[in-house]
Amino acid sequence: MKRKLERFAEMATFNHVIQPALEDILNKDYYLKNNWQSKFFQNTNPIIIELGCGKGEYTVGLAELYPEKNFIGVDIKGSRIWKGAKTALNKSLKNVGFLRTRIEFIKSFFGADEIDGIWLTFPDPQLKKNRKRLTSSRYLNLYRSFISGNGNIQLKTDNKELYKYTLKLALYNKFEIKSYTDNLYGSEGNEEAKLFQTHYETRFLKEGIKIKYICFKLNNQEVKELPNEE
Ligand SMILES: C[S@@+](CC[C@H](N)C(=O)[O-])C[C@H]1O[C@@H](n2cnc3c(N)ncnc32)[C@H](O)[C@@H]1O
């Protein structure tokens, strides 16, 4: 507990970690919306986000690999974000930010075409409530409001049901499906998706669970939920 409090106190001093108060985002836009490039990163580079980033392995790993792009890890858990934020600081990465918020509020943070790609790394599968899944129509319609036309949505998951559901939803909505596999490491290609293993992924791999991956692009239609899955 003491260590957690120390980490929270340290994180409050990090300029690259945004922890907005509820009153600054509830039913209103956060001041960085449409301004991440100019006011936060101070460059004009594309921005990729990782939703439910946990310790931010993708955010930090990709930022190191692609200094010409910006990366933002989003999660609600401060202790997890601290780890990624600390690593980014130790590596002196200037193209990394972390946003501590619930993903339900994501529209308050990003404006039209502001985001060039989304990684969903091992989200909770939410098998009981479809609308809570980060790949449900409800969430995809939120992402639609800010992802650019060329932006990929990439899901890595251990969960067969979430993988199948996402694939079915993508087919149903006629999204451009760029790649999919139920055995990422046992198949060719998708090299970027193999580059980093997140905290949860490492656990799943140790248990012998195959990693599933899908990469797709939304189209200009509103996303419809699968029939009988509302
Ligand atoms: C299973 S963990 C995966 C973490 C990390 N991506 C990994 O692969 O190790 C799911 C993460 O999503 C975050 N999360 C779940 N629901 C969320 C929500 N509604 N808003 C923000 N973060 C959420 C949790 O705090 C947790 O860190």
PDB file of C-alpha atoms and ligand atoms in Angstrom:
ATOM      1  CA  MET A   1       0.000   0.000   0.000  1.00  0.00           C
ATOM      2  CA  LYS A   2       2.818   2.382   0.962  1.00  0.00           C
ATOM      3  CA  ARG A   3       4.588   1.665  -2.330  1.00  0.00           C
ATOM      4  CA  LYS A   4       1.366   2.228  -4.251  1.00  0.00           C
ATOM      5  CA  LEU A   5       0.870   5.615  -2.609  1.00  0.00           C
ATOM      6  CA  GLU A   6       4.479   6.557  -3.361  1.00  0.00           C
ATOM      7  CA  ARG A   7       3.939   5.623  -6.986  1.00  0.00           C
ATOM      8  CA  PHE A   8       0.741   7.655  -7.206  1.00  0.00           C
ATOM      9  CA  ALA A   9       2.540  10.640  -5.695  1.00  0.00           C
ATOM     10  CA  GLU A  10       5.383  10.229  -8.175  1.00  0.00           C
ATOM     11  CA  MET A  11       2.987   9.875 -11.083  1.00  0.00           C
ATOM     12  CA  ALA A  12       1.318  13.166 -10.163  1.00  0.00           C
ATOM     13  CA  THR A  13       4.663  14.819 -11.018  1.00  0.00           C
ATOM     14  CA  PHE A  14       4.891  13.235 -14.492  1.00  0.00           C
ATOM     15  CA  ASN A  15       4.105  15.713 -17.274  1.00  0.00           C
ATOM     16  CA  HIS A  16       3.434  12.886 -19.697  1.00  0.00           C
ATOM     17  CA  VAL A  17       0.629  11.376 -17.568  1.00  0.00           C
ATOM     18  CA  ILE A  18      -2.815  12.971 -17.775  1.00  0.00           C
ATOM     19  CA  GLN A  19      -5.215  12.170 -14.937  1.00  0.00           C
ATOM     20  CA  PRO A  20      -8.299  14.306 -15.513  1.00  0.00           C
ATOM     21  CA  ALA A  21     -10.875  14.986 -12.843  1.00  0.00           C
ATOM     22  CA  LEU A  22     -14.352  13.680 -13.581  1.00  0.00           C
ATOM     23  CA  GLU A  23     -15.795  17.207 -13.703  1.00  0.00           C
ATOM     24  CA  ASP A  24     -13.363  18.067 -16.525  1.00  0.00           C
ATOM     25  CA  ILE A  25     -14.679  15.328 -18.817  1.00  0.00           C
ATOM     26  CA  LEU A  26     -18.242  14.481 -17.826  1.00  0.00           C
ATOM     27  CA  ASN A  27     -20.449  15.596 -20.732  1.00  0.00           C
ATOM     28  CA  LYS A  28     -17.757  17.954 -21.944  1.00  0.00           C
ATOM     29  CA  ASP A  29     -14.599  17.946 -24.003  1.00  0.00           C
ATOM     30  CA  TYR A  30     -11.215  17.832 -22.323  1.00  0.00           C
ATOM     31  CA  TYR A  31      -8.952  20.721 -23.251  1.00  0.00           C
ATOM     32  CA  LEU A  32      -6.557  18.434 -25.119  1.00  0.00           C
ATOM     33  CA  LYS A  33      -9.264  17.213 -27.511  1.00  0.00           C
ATOM     34  CA  ASN A  34      -8.132  18.182 -31.044  1.00  0.00           C
ATOM     35  CA  ASN A  35      -4.934  19.541 -29.487  1.00  0.00           C
ATOM     36  CA  TRP A  36      -2.789  16.522 -28.625  1.00  0.00           C
ATOM     37  CA  GLN A  37      -0.280  17.226 -31.368  1.00  0.00           C
ATOM     38  CA  SER A  38       0.079  20.951 -30.762  1.00  0.00           C
ATOM     39  CA  LYS A  39      -0.348  21.175 -26.988  1.00  0.00           C
ATOM     40  CA  PHE A  40       0.859  17.808 -25.708  1.00  0.00           C
ATOM     41  CA  PHE A  41       3.405  16.324 -28.134  1.00  0.00           C
ATOM     42  CA  GLN A  42       4.331  19.631 -29.771  1.00  0.00           C
ATOM     43  CA  ASN A  43       4.742  18.048 -33.167  1.00  0.00           C
ATOM     44  CA  THR A  44       2.526  17.075 -36.091  1.00  0.00           C
ATOM     45  CA  ASN A  45       3.168  13.337 -35.999  1.00  0.00           C
ATOM     46  CA  PRO A  46       0.392  10.725 -36.157  1.00  0.00           C
ATOM     47  CA  ILE A  47      -1.012   9.429 -32.892  1.00  0.00           C
ATOM     48  CA  ILE A  48      -1.658   5.777 -32.048  1.00  0.00           C
ATOM     49  CA  ILE A  49      -3.517   4.782 -28.885  1.00  0.00           C
ATOM     50  CA  GLU A  50      -3.496   1.579 -26.813  1.00  0.00           C
ATOM     51  CA  LEU A  51      -6.767   1.053 -24.939  1.00  0.00           C
ATOM     52  CA  GLY A  52      -6.640  -0.917 -21.676  1.00  0.00           C
ATOM     53  CA  CYS A  53      -2.872  -0.573 -21.932  1.00  0.00           C
ATOM     54  CA  GLY A  54      -2.094  -1.904 -18.443  1.00  0.00           C
ATOM     55  CA  LYS A  55       1.659  -1.442 -18.062  1.00  0.00           C
ATOM     56  CA  GLY A  56       1.833  -0.054 -21.582  1.00  0.00           C
ATOM     57  CA  GLU A  57       4.199  -2.527 -23.215  1.00  0.00           C
ATOM     58  CA  TYR A  58       2.878  -1.668 -26.684  1.00  0.00           C
ATOM     59  CA  THR A  59       2.786   2.057 -26.074  1.00  0.00           C
ATOM     60  CA  VAL A  60       6.402   2.153 -24.909  1.00  0.00           C
ATOM     61  CA  GLY A  61       7.720  -0.536 -27.270  1.00  0.00           C
ATOM     62  CA  LEU A  62       6.208   1.027 -30.396  1.00  0.00           C
ATOM     63  CA  ALA A  63       7.249   4.528 -29.317  1.00  0.00           C
ATOM     64  CA  GLU A  64      10.851   3.383 -29.127  1.00  0.00           C
ATOM     65  CA  LEU A  65      10.578   1.749 -32.522  1.00  0.00           C
ATOM     66  CA  TYR A  66       8.779   4.635 -34.246  1.00  0.00           C
ATOM     67  CA  PRO A  67      10.101   7.979 -32.981  1.00  0.00           C
ATOM     68  CA  GLU A  68       8.226   9.667 -35.866  1.00  0.00           C
ATOM     69  CA  LYS A  69       4.877   8.694 -34.322  1.00  0.00           C
ATOM     70  CA  ASN A  70       3.183   9.511 -31.006  1.00  0.00           C
ATOM     71  CA  PHE A  71       1.662   6.937 -28.655  1.00  0.00           C
ATOM     72  CA  ILE A  72      -0.879   7.235 -25.850  1.00  0.00           C
ATOM     73  CA  GLY A  73      -1.676   4.416 -23.428  1.00  0.00           C
ATOM     74  CA  VAL A  74      -5.137   4.580 -21.849  1.00  0.00           C
ATOM     75  CA  ASP A  75      -6.134   2.710 -18.696  1.00  0.00           C
ATOM     76  CA  ILE A  76      -8.051   3.335 -15.517  1.00  0.00           C
ATOM     77  CA  LYS A  77      -5.540   1.687 -13.181  1.00  0.00           C
ATOM     78  CA  GLY A  78      -2.921   4.104 -11.929  1.00  0.00           C
ATOM     79  CA  SER A  79      -0.532   1.502 -10.547  1.00  0.00           C
ATOM     80  CA  ARG A  80      -0.281  -0.170 -13.970  1.00  0.00           C
ATOM     81  CA  ILE A  81       0.120   3.089 -15.866  1.00  0.00           C
ATOM     82  CA  TRP A  82       2.905   4.095 -13.458  1.00  0.00           C
ATOM     83  CA  LYS A  83       5.034   1.212 -14.725  1.00  0.00           C
ATOM     84  CA  GLY A  84       4.777   2.232 -18.392  1.00  0.00           C
ATOM     85  CA  ALA A  85       5.140   5.914 -17.592  1.00  0.00           C
ATOM     86  CA  LYS A  86       8.270   5.270 -15.521  1.00  0.00           C
ATOM     87  CA  THR A  87       9.794   3.128 -18.277  1.00  0.00           C
ATOM     88  CA  ALA A  88       9.096   5.841 -20.867  1.00  0.00           C
ATOM     89  CA  LEU A  89      10.734   8.396 -18.592  1.00  0.00           C
ATOM     90  CA  ASN A  90      13.792   6.224 -17.982  1.00  0.00           C
ATOM     91  CA  LYS A  91      14.137   5.769 -21.726  1.00  0.00           C
ATOM     92  CA  SER A  92      13.707   9.532 -22.285  1.00  0.00           C
ATOM     93  CA  LEU A  93      10.912   8.912 -24.789  1.00  0.00           C
ATOM     94  CA  LYS A  94       9.277  12.174 -25.833  1.00  0.00           C
ATOM     95  CA  ASN A  95       6.588  10.554 -27.994  1.00  0.00           C
ATOM     96  CA  VAL A  96       4.710   8.786 -25.184  1.00  0.00           C
ATOM     97  CA  GLY A  97       1.742   9.868 -23.133  1.00  0.00           C
ATOM     98  CA  PHE A  98      -0.533   8.056 -20.706  1.00  0.00           C
ATOM     99  CA  LEU A  99      -4.137   8.899 -20.043  1.00  0.00           C
ATOM    100  CA  ARG A 100      -5.807   7.645 -16.904  1.00  0.00           C
ATOM    101  CA  THR A 101      -9.502   7.437 -17.579  1.00  0.00           C
ATOM    102  CA  ARG A 102     -12.332   5.051 -18.208  1.00  0.00           C
ATOM    103  CA  ILE A 103     -12.569   4.209 -21.909  1.00  0.00           C
ATOM    104  CA  GLU A 104     -16.294   5.020 -21.732  1.00  0.00           C
ATOM    105  CA  PHE A 105     -15.251   8.701 -21.677  1.00  0.00           C
ATOM    106  CA  ILE A 106     -12.925   8.428 -24.669  1.00  0.00           C
ATOM    107  CA  LYS A 107     -14.981  10.755 -26.884  1.00  0.00           C
ATOM    108  CA  SER A 108     -14.219  13.620 -24.508  1.00  0.00           C
ATOM    109  CA  PHE A 109     -10.539  13.271 -25.352  1.00  0.00           C
ATOM    110  CA  PHE A 110     -10.149  12.883 -29.102  1.00  0.00           C
ATOM    111  CA  GLY A 111     -11.619  14.778 -32.042  1.00  0.00           C
ATOM    112  CA  ALA A 112     -12.386  13.753 -35.616  1.00  0.00           C
ATOM    113  CA  ASP A 113      -9.423  12.139 -37.409  1.00  0.00           C
ATOM    114  CA  GLU A 114      -7.145  12.838 -34.446  1.00  0.00           C
ATOM    115  CA  ILE A 115      -6.111   9.202 -33.999  1.00  0.00           C
ATOM    116  CA  ASP A 116      -4.333   7.087 -36.603  1.00  0.00           C
ATOM    117  CA  GLY A 117      -4.567   3.645 -35.064  1.00  0.00           C
ATOM    118  CA  ILE A 118      -5.863   1.700 -32.077  1.00  0.00           C
ATOM    119  CA  TRP A 119      -4.343  -1.276 -30.291  1.00  0.00           C
ATOM    120  CA  LEU A 120      -6.542  -3.376 -28.031  1.00  0.00           C
ATOM    121  CA  THR A 121      -4.170  -5.540 -26.066  1.00  0.00           C
ATOM    122  CA  PHE A 122      -5.838  -8.360 -24.154  1.00  0.00           C
ATOM    123  CA  PRO A 123      -8.979  -6.501 -23.113  1.00  0.00           C
ATOM    124  CA  ASP A 124     -11.234  -8.132 -20.545  1.00  0.00           C
ATOM    125  CA  PRO A 125     -13.429 -10.393 -22.726  1.00  0.00           C
ATOM    126  CA  GLN A 126     -16.661  -9.409 -20.936  1.00  0.00           C
ATOM    127  CA  LEU A 127     -18.356 -12.641 -21.935  1.00  0.00           C
ATOM    128  CA  LYS A 128     -21.570 -11.878 -20.050  1.00  0.00           C
ATOM    129  CA  LYS A 129     -22.213  -8.372 -21.352  1.00  0.00           C
ATOM    130  CA  ASN A 130     -21.472  -7.812 -25.018  1.00  0.00           C
ATOM    131  CA  ARG A 131     -21.897  -4.077 -24.816  1.00  0.00           C
ATOM    132  CA  LYS A 132     -18.962  -3.912 -22.390  1.00  0.00           C
ATOM    133  CA  ARG A 133     -16.578  -5.505 -24.904  1.00  0.00           C
ATOM    134  CA  LEU A 134     -14.082  -3.060 -26.354  1.00  0.00           C
ATOM    135  CA  THR A 135     -14.917  -4.386 -29.830  1.00  0.00           C
ATOM    136  CA  SER A 136     -18.714  -4.129 -29.496  1.00  0.00           C
ATOM    137  CA  SER A 137     -20.652  -1.802 -31.800  1.00  0.00           C
ATOM    138  CA  ARG A 138     -21.049   0.578 -28.873  1.00  0.00           C
ATOM    139  CA  TYR A 139     -17.285   1.059 -28.517  1.00  0.00           C
ATOM    140  CA  LEU A 140     -16.499   0.885 -32.236  1.00  0.00           C
ATOM    141  CA  ASN A 141     -18.927   3.752 -32.812  1.00  0.00           C
ATOM    142  CA  LEU A 142     -17.020   5.753 -30.209  1.00  0.00           C
ATOM    143  CA  TYR A 143     -13.723   5.006 -31.985  1.00  0.00           C
ATOM    144  CA  ARG A 144     -15.349   5.940 -35.309  1.00  0.00           C
ATOM    145  CA  SER A 145     -15.724   9.490 -34.061  1.00  0.00           C
ATOM    146  CA  PHE A 146     -11.946  10.007 -33.867  1.00  0.00           C
ATOM    147  CA  ILE A 147     -10.036   7.391 -35.872  1.00  0.00           C
ATOM    148  CA  SER A 148      -8.794   8.530 -39.276  1.00  0.00           C
ATOM    149  CA  GLY A 149     -10.033   6.758 -42.410  1.00  0.00           C
ATOM    150  CA  ASN A 150      -6.785   4.859 -42.769  1.00  0.00           C
ATOM    151  CA  GLY A 151      -6.523   3.849 -39.144  1.00  0.00           C
ATOM    152  CA  ASN A 152      -6.241   0.196 -38.224  1.00  0.00           C
ATOM    153  CA  ILE A 153      -7.860  -1.350 -35.174  1.00  0.00           C
ATOM    154  CA  GLN A 154      -5.741  -4.234 -33.937  1.00  0.00           C
ATOM    155  CA  LEU A 155      -6.897  -6.711 -31.326  1.00  0.00           C
ATOM    156  CA  LYS A 156      -4.690  -9.228 -29.550  1.00  0.00           C
ATOM    157  CA  THR A 157      -6.550 -11.628 -27.284  1.00  0.00           C
ATOM    158  CA  ASP A 158      -6.256 -14.973 -25.560  1.00  0.00           C
ATOM    159  CA  ASN A 159     -10.022 -15.360 -25.661  1.00  0.00           C
ATOM    160  CA  LYS A 160     -11.634 -17.467 -28.376  1.00  0.00           C
ATOM    161  CA  GLU A 161     -15.110 -16.016 -27.814  1.00  0.00           C
ATOM    162  CA  LEU A 162     -13.977 -12.406 -28.041  1.00  0.00           C
ATOM    163  CA  TYR A 163     -11.954 -13.224 -31.165  1.00  0.00           C
ATOM    164  CA  LYS A 164     -14.879 -14.975 -32.876  1.00  0.00           C
ATOM    165  CA  TYR A 165     -17.311 -12.249 -31.860  1.00  0.00           C
ATOM    166  CA  THR A 166     -15.039  -9.511 -33.225  1.00  0.00           C
ATOM    167  CA  LEU A 167     -14.470 -11.353 -36.490  1.00  0.00           C
ATOM    168  CA  LYS A 168     -18.214 -11.947 -36.921  1.00  0.00           C
ATOM    169  CA  LEU A 169     -18.989  -8.311 -36.174  1.00  0.00           C
ATOM    170  CA  ALA A 170     -16.337  -7.162 -38.666  1.00  0.00           C
ATOM    171  CA  LEU A 171     -17.781  -9.419 -41.384  1.00  0.00           C
ATOM    172  CA  TYR A 172     -21.348  -8.377 -40.597  1.00  0.00           C
ATOM    173  CA  ASN A 173     -20.425  -4.695 -40.921  1.00  0.00           C
ATOM    174  CA  LYS A 174     -18.335  -5.325 -44.059  1.00  0.00           C
ATOM    175  CA  PHE A 175     -15.213  -3.831 -42.530  1.00  0.00           C
ATOM    176  CA  GLU A 176     -11.968  -4.240 -44.404  1.00  0.00           C
ATOM    177  CA  ILE A 177     -10.370  -7.137 -42.525  1.00  0.00           C
ATOM    178  CA  LYS A 178      -6.648  -6.826 -43.153  1.00  0.00           C
ATOM    179  CA  SER A 179      -5.545  -9.885 -41.237  1.00  0.00           C
ATOM    180  CA  TYR A 180      -6.804 -12.459 -38.755  1.00  0.00           C
ATOM    181  CA  THR A 181      -5.439 -15.573 -37.148  1.00  0.00           C
ATOM    182  CA  ASP A 182      -6.340 -17.787 -34.207  1.00  0.00           C
ATOM    183  CA  ASN A 183      -2.675 -18.673 -33.762  1.00  0.00           C
ATOM    184  CA  LEU A 184      -0.538 -15.562 -34.115  1.00  0.00           C
ATOM    185  CA  TYR A 185       2.822 -17.093 -33.271  1.00  0.00           C
ATOM    186  CA  GLY A 186       2.108 -20.248 -35.259  1.00  0.00           C
ATOM    187  CA  SER A 187       1.399 -18.326 -38.463  1.00  0.00           C
ATOM    188  CA  GLU A 188       3.358 -16.222 -40.936  1.00  0.00           C
ATOM    189  CA  GLY A 189       3.272 -12.410 -41.084  1.00  0.00           C
ATOM    190  CA  ASN A 190       1.730  -9.878 -38.675  1.00  0.00           C
ATOM    191  CA  GLU A 191       5.244  -9.144 -37.461  1.00  0.00           C
ATOM    192  CA  GLU A 192       4.314  -5.983 -35.553  1.00  0.00           C
ATOM    193  CA  ALA A 193       1.753  -7.916 -33.528  1.00  0.00           C
ATOM    194  CA  LYS A 194       4.498 -10.352 -32.512  1.00  0.00           C
ATOM    195  CA  LEU A 195       6.997  -7.717 -31.460  1.00  0.00           C
ATOM    196  CA  PHE A 196       6.024  -7.271 -27.817  1.00  0.00           C
ATOM    197  CA  GLN A 197       4.475  -9.527 -25.221  1.00  0.00           C
ATOM    198  CA  THR A 198       2.369  -7.714 -22.657  1.00  0.00           C
ATOM    199  CA  HIS A 199       2.130  -8.654 -19.001  1.00  0.00           C
ATOM    200  CA  TYR A 200      -1.074 -10.647 -19.530  1.00  0.00           C
ATOM    201  CA  GLU A 201       0.123 -12.141 -22.775  1.00  0.00           C
ATOM    202  CA  THR A 202       3.205 -13.584 -21.085  1.00  0.00           C
ATOM    203  CA  ARG A 203       0.930 -15.340 -18.599  1.00  0.00           C
ATOM    204  CA  PHE A 204      -1.300 -16.746 -21.334  1.00  0.00           C
ATOM    205  CA  LEU A 205       1.658 -17.965 -23.360  1.00  0.00           C
ATOM    206  CA  LYS A 206       3.068 -19.770 -20.289  1.00  0.00           C
ATOM    207  CA  GLU A 207      -0.289 -21.527 -19.941  1.00  0.00           C
ATOM    208  CA  GLY A 208       0.009 -22.679 -23.561  1.00  0.00           C
ATOM    209  CA  ILE A 209      -2.911 -20.535 -24.753  1.00  0.00           C
ATOM    210  CA  LYS A 210      -2.754 -19.527 -28.412  1.00  0.00           C
ATOM    211  CA  ILE A 211      -2.883 -15.810 -29.105  1.00  0.00           C
ATOM    212  CA  LYS A 212      -5.547 -14.599 -31.505  1.00  0.00           C
ATOM    213  CA  TYR A 213      -5.173 -11.459 -33.601  1.00  0.00           C
ATOM    214  CA  ILE A 214      -7.350  -9.421 -35.902  1.00  0.00           C
ATOM    215  CA  CYS A 215      -6.605  -6.194 -37.762  1.00  0.00           C
ATOM    216  CA  PHE A 216      -9.431  -4.306 -39.448  1.00  0.00           C
ATOM    217  CA  LYS A 217     -10.560  -0.915 -40.637  1.00  0.00           C
ATOM    218  CA  LEU A 218     -13.946   0.648 -39.966  1.00  0.00           C
ATOM    219  CA  ASN A 219     -15.923   2.064 -42.890  1.00  0.00           C
ATOM    220  CA  ASN A 220     -18.039   5.197 -43.092  1.00  0.00           C
ATOM    221  CA  GLN A 221     -21.227   3.478 -41.891  1.00  0.00           C
ATOM    222  CA  GLU A 222     -22.453   3.433 -38.321  1.00  0.00           C
ATOM    223  CA  VAL A 223     -21.401   0.141 -36.728  1.00  0.00           C
ATOM    224  CA  LYS A 224     -24.301  -2.256 -36.208  1.00  0.00           C
ATOM    225  CA  GLU A 225     -24.400  -4.855 -33.446  1.00  0.00           C
ATOM    226  CA  LEU A 226     -24.741  -8.504 -34.420  1.00  0.00           C
ATOM    227  CA  PRO A 227     -28.376  -9.628 -34.446  1.00  0.00           C
ATOM    228  CA  ASN A 228     -29.224 -11.343 -31.135  1.00  0.00           C
ATOM    229  CA  GLU A 229     -26.095  -9.873 -29.520  1.00  0.00           C
ATOM    230  CA  GLU A 230     -27.492  -6.547 -28.331  1.00  0.00           C
TER     231      GLU A 230
HETATM  232  C1  LIG B   1      -6.616  -7.893 -18.941  1.00  0.00           C
HETATM  233  S1  LIG B   1      -5.874  -6.349 -18.641  1.00  0.00           S
HETATM  234  C2  LIG B   1      -4.710  -6.180 -20.002  1.00  0.00           C
HETATM  235  C3  LIG B   1      -3.640  -5.180 -19.698  1.00  0.00           C
HETATM  236  C4  LIG B   1      -2.525  -5.082 -20.742  1.00  0.00           C
HETATM  237  N1  LIG B   1      -3.016  -4.591 -22.009  1.00  0.00           N
HETATM  238  C5  LIG B   1      -1.855  -6.417 -20.926  1.00  0.00           C
HETATM  239  O1  LIG B   1      -2.067  -7.039 -21.972  1.00  0.00           O
HETATM  240  O2  LIG B   1      -1.095  -6.812 -20.032  1.00  0.00           O
HETATM  241  C6  LIG B   1      -7.155  -5.215 -19.074  1.00  0.00           C
HETATM  242  C7  LIG B   1      -6.813  -3.763 -18.756  1.00  0.00           C
HETATM  243  O3  LIG B   1      -7.897  -2.956 -19.169  1.00  0.00           O
HETATM  244  C8  LIG B   1      -8.149  -1.982 -18.164  1.00  0.00           C
HETATM  245  N2  LIG B   1      -9.558  -1.630 -18.274  1.00  0.00           N
HETATM  246  C9  LIG B   1     -10.616  -2.476 -18.219  1.00  0.00           C
HETATM  247  N3  LIG B   1     -11.765  -1.811 -18.392  1.00  0.00           N
HETATM  248  C10 LIG B   1     -11.421  -0.506 -18.579  1.00  0.00           C
HETATM  249  C11 LIG B   1     -12.173   0.684 -18.806  1.00  0.00           C
HETATM  250  N4  LIG B   1     -13.494   0.663 -18.892  1.00  0.00           N
HETATM  251  N5  LIG B   1     -11.498   1.837 -18.955  1.00  0.00           N
HETATM  252  C12 LIG B   1     -10.154   1.872 -18.854  1.00  0.00           C
HETATM  253  N6  LIG B   1      -9.394   0.777 -18.643  1.00  0.00           N
HETATM  254  C13 LIG B   1     -10.016  -0.391 -18.496  1.00  0.00           C
HETATM  255  C14 LIG B   1      -7.789  -2.638 -16.856  1.00  0.00           C
HETATM  256  O4  LIG B   1      -7.476  -1.692 -15.855  1.00  0.00           O
HETATM  257  C15 LIG B   1      -6.604  -3.515 -17.267  1.00  0.00           C
HETATM  258  O5  LIG B   1      -5.375  -2.845 -17.085  1.00  0.00           O
END
